[in-house]
XYZ file of C-alpha atoms in Angstrom:
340
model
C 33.629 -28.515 40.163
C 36.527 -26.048 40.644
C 38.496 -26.832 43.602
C 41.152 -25.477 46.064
C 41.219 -27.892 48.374
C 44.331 -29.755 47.282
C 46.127 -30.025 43.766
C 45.636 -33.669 44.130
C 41.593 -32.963 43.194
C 43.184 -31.873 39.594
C 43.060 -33.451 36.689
C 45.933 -35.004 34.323
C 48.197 -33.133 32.220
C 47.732 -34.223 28.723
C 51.180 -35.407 27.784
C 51.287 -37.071 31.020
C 47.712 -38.975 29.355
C 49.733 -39.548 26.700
C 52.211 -41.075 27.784
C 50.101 -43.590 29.538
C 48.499 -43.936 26.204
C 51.732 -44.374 24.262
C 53.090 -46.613 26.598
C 49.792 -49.270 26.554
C 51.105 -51.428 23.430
C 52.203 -54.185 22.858
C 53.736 -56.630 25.610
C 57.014 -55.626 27.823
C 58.777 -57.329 31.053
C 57.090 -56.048 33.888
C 58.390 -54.314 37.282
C 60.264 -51.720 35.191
C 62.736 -53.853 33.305
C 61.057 -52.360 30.480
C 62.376 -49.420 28.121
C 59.796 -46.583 29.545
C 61.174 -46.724 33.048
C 65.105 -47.160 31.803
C 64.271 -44.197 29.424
C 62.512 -42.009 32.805
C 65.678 -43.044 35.140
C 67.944 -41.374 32.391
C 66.103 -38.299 32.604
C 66.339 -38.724 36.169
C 69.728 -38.790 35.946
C 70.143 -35.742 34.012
C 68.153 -33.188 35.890
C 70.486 -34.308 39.055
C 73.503 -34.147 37.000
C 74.372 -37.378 38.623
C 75.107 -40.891 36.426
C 75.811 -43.109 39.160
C 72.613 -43.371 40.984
C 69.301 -45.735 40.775
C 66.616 -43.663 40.828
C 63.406 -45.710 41.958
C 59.142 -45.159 40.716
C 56.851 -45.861 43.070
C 52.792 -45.126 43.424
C 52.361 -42.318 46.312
C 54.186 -40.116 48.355
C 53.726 -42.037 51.828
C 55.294 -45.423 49.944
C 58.063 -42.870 49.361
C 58.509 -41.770 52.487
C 58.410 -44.787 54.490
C 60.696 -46.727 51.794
C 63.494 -44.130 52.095
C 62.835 -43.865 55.758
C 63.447 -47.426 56.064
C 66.692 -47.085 53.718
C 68.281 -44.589 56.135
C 67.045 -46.461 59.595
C 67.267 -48.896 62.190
C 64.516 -49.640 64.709
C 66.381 -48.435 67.665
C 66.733 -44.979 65.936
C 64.511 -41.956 65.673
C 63.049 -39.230 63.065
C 63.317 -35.396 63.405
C 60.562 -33.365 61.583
C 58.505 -30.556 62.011
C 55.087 -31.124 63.875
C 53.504 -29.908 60.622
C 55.277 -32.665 58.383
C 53.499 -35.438 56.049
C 55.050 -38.030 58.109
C 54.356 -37.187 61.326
C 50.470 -35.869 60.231
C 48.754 -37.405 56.958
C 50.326 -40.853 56.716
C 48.245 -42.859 59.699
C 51.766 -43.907 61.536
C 53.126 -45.370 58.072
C 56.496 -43.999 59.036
C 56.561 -45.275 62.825
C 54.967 -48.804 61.361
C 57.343 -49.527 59.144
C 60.660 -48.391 59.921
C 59.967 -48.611 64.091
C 61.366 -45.695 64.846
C 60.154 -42.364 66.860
C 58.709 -39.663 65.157
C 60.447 -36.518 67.039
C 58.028 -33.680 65.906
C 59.279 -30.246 66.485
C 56.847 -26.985 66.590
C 57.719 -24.857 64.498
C 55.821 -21.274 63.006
C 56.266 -22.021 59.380
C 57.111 -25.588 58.884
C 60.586 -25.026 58.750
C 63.613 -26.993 60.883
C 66.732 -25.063 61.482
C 70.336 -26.233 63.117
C 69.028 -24.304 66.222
C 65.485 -25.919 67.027
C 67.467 -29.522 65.879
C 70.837 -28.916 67.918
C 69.439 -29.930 71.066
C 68.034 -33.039 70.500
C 71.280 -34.468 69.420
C 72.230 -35.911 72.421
C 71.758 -40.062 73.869
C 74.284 -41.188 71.282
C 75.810 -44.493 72.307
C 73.412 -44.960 74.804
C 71.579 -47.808 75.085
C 68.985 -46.483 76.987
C 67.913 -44.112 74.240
C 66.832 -44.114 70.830
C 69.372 -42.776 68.414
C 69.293 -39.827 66.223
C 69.723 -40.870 62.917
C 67.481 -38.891 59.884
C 66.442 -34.871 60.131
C 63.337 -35.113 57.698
C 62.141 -31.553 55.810
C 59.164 -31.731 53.263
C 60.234 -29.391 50.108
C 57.854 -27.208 50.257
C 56.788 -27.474 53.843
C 53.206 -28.503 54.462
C 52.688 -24.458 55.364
C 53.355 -23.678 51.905
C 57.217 -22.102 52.772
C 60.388 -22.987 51.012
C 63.215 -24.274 52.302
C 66.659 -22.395 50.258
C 70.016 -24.055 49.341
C 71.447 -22.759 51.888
C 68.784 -23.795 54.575
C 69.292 -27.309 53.542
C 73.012 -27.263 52.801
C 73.061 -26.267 56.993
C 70.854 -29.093 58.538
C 72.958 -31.475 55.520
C 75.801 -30.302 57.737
C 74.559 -30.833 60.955
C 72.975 -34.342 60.295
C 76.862 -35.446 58.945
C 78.945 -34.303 61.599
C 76.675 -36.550 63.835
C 76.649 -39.164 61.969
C 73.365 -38.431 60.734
C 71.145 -38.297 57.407
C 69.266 -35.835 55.764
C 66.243 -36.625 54.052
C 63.710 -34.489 52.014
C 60.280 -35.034 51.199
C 59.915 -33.371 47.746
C 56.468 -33.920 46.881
C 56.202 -30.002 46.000
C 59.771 -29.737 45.744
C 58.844 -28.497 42.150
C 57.246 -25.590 43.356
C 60.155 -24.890 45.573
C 62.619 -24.739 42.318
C 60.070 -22.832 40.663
C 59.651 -20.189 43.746
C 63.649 -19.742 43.796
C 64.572 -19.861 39.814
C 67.170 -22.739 41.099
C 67.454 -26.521 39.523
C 66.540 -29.536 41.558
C 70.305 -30.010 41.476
C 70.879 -27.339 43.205
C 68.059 -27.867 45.995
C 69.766 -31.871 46.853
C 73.327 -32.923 45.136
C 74.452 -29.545 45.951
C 73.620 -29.217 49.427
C 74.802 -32.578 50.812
C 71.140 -33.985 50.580
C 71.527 -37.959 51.238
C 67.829 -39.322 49.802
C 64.990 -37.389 48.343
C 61.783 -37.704 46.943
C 60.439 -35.838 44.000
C 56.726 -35.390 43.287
C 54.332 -36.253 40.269
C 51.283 -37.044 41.324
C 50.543 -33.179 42.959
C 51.886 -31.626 39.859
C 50.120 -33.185 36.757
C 50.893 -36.653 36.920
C 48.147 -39.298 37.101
C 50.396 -41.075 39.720
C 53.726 -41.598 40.725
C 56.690 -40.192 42.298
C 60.402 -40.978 42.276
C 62.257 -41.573 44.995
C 66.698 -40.670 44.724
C 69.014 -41.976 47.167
C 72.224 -39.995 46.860
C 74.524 -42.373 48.987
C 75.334 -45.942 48.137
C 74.641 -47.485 51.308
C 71.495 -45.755 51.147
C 71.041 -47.373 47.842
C 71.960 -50.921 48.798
C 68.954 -52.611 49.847
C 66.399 -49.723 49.110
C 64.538 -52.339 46.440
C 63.877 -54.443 48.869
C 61.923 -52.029 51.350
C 60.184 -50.872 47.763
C 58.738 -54.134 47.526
C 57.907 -54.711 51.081
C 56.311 -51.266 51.410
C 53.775 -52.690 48.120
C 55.762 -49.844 45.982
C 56.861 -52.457 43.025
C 54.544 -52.002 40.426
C 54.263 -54.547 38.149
C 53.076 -53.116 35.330
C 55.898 -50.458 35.964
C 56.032 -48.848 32.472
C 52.460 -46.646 32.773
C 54.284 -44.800 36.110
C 57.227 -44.239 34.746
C 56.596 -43.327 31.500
C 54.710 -40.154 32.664
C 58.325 -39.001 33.627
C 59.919 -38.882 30.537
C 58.417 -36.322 29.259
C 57.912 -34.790 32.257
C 61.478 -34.060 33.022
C 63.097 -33.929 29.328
C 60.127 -31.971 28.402
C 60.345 -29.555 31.264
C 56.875 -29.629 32.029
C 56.988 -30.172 36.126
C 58.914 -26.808 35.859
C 56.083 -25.379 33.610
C 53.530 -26.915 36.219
C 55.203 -25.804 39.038
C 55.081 -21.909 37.742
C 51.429 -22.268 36.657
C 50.365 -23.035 40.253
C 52.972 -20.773 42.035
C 51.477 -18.116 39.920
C 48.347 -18.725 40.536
C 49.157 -18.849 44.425
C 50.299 -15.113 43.937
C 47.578 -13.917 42.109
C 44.836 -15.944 44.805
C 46.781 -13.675 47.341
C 46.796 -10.811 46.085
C 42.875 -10.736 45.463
C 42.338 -12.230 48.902
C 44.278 -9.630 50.623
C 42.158 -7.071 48.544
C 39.054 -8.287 49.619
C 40.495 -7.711 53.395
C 41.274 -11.247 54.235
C 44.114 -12.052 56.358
C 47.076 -13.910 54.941
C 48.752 -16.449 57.922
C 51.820 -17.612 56.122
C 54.112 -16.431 53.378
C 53.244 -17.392 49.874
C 55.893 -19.090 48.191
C 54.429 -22.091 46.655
C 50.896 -22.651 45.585
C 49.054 -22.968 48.571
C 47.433 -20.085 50.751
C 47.143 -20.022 54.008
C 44.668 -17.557 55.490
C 41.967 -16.902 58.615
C 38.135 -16.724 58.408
C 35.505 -16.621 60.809
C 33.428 -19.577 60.938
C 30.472 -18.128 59.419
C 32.191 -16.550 56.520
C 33.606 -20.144 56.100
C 30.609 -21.888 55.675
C 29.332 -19.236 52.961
C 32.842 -20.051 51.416
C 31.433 -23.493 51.549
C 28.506 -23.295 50.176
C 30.650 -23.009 46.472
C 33.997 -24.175 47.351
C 35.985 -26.981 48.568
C 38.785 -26.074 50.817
C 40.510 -27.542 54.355
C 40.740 -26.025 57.975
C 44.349 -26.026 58.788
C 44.226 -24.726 62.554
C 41.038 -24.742 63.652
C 41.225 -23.193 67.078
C 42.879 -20.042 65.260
C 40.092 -20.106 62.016
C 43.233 -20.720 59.634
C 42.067 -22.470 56.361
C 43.747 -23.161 53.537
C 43.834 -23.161 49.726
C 45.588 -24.681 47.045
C 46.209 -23.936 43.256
C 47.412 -26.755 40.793
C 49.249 -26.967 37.385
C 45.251 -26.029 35.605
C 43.938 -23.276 37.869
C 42.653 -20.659 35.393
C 42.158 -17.255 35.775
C 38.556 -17.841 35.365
C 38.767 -20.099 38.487
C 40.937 -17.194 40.931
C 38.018 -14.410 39.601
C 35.166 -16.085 40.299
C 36.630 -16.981 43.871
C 37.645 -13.830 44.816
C 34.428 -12.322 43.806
C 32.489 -14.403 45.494
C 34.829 -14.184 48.637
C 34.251 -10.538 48.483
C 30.859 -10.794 48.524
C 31.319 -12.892 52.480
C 33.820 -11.061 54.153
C 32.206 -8.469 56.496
């Protein structure tokens, strides 16, 4: 099976294989005192241009989430994101059980938060009455496929610290997002006043993991501790973080990044082609596009794929690190064959 339902349903990059393999010798201290994971935090460090951080592996995007969440958070506080965001969607209240805070979900037509849809729910501070404002959340790339630029995030960074306020982003395709805009990860957090941030693996050629980067000591402080509680220590530590080494020294979640983005492009162009309308600007590697429901279930009958918005017929697509030009032909071919 070929799929576009989600570049989780790809396989493993081989040097990420390897590195598993490489790593499975021998005896080492467990829950990453061991040489892999000092070795991955280095690189860490050096594609943030930053020494004095801790950078923390963990299993799955959601234990990222909710152990930075928890980091930033007290329960009498409360979450801004868009209505479209991992947090507030796909992780079954993980956010809300663990930190006890509100989820404050804002609508939004492309998955983006700006100053001006977050500016008026700053209010209630120092009352007791009301939750507090604490965290504006973003996802890097949004779950509509859209990117977020520097300067987008240097201006919510900005609004979250004059009000006393953190800024956190979800980079599970923040990859893609780098790749879309030619600009280092650097540039995309450190440089924009970012305070914690997650960067993806798993969606992008790993066989699991992510990384999770607080950027503010008192962020840092105690941010092992809600790793452990959220079930995010992994013992045998080395075989997740060992995928990172070369994964960042080697540049290959750049290189993964591109392949997918470019395969995105080239999905989009065919679809729009075949006379299929496009819902959402393609800047990453997912598609976002409207079918009637018979043409989807012709669509089915070969592919894997998710409904997005049901009521409107939106659907989407996804392309990961291995999509092949084979793959993108043989889809649009057969999509042109459906649409009336």
């Amino acid at each position: 099976m070929r799929s576009f339902g989600s570049d989780n349903n790809s396989g493993v990059h081989p040097l990420m294989m390897q590195a598993i393999i490489d790593a499975n010798k021998d005896h080492t201290i467990g829950y990453g005192d061991d040489v892999w994971t000092r070795e991955a935090e280095k690189a860490v460090k050096r594609l943030i241009g930053k020494e004095d951080i801790e950078p923390l592996f963990v299993f799955n995007g959601t234990g990222a989430n909710v152990t930075a969440l928890q980091a930033c958070t007290l329960p009498f506080h409360h979450i801004i994101c868009a209505s479209t965001a991992h947090i507030a969607v796909d992780e079954c209240g993980a956010p809300a059980k663990f930190t006890g805070c509100a989820l404050k979900e804002m609508v939004t037509s492309d998955g983006k938060l700006t100053p001006g849809m977050v500016r008026p729910l700053l209010h209630g501070f120092g009352v007791e009455h009301h939750s507090q404002p604490k965290v504006i959340a973003i996802s890097q790339t949004t779950e509509m496929g859209t990117v977020y630029t520097p300067r987008e995030i240097t201006l919510l960074a900005d609004l979250a610290h004059e009000h006393g306020m953190y800024l956190f982003v979800d980079g599970t395709r923040m990859a893609n997002a780098c790749a879309f805009l030619n600009v280092s990860v650097k540039a995309m957090t450190v440089d924009c006043g970012v305070d914690i941030f997650t960067f993806g693996g798993t969606k992008n050629g790993l066989m699991v993991g992510e990384v999770l980067v607080p950027l503010r000591e008192e962020l840092a402080e105690n941010i092992r501790y809600y790793r452990k509680q959220a079930s995010q220590l992994y013992s045998k530590m080395r075989f997740i973080s060992a995928q990172f080494i070369p994964y960042f020294n080697e540049g290959i979640w750049l290189e993964n990044a591109q392949n997918s983005n470019a395969a995105a492009q080239k999905l989009a162009a065919g679809m729009r082609k075949a006379g299929v309308k496009l819902t959402q600007e393609v800047q990453s590697n997912a598609v976002f596009f409207t079918l009637s429901e018979e043409e989807t279930t012709q669509l089915r009958e070969r592919y894997f794929f998710y409904d997005w918005d049901v009521e409107q017929n939106e659907r989407r697509l996804v392309c990961s690190w291995d999509t092949t030009e084979e793959d993108l032909a043989g889809f649009v071919s057969y999509l042109r064959t459906i649409v009336k």
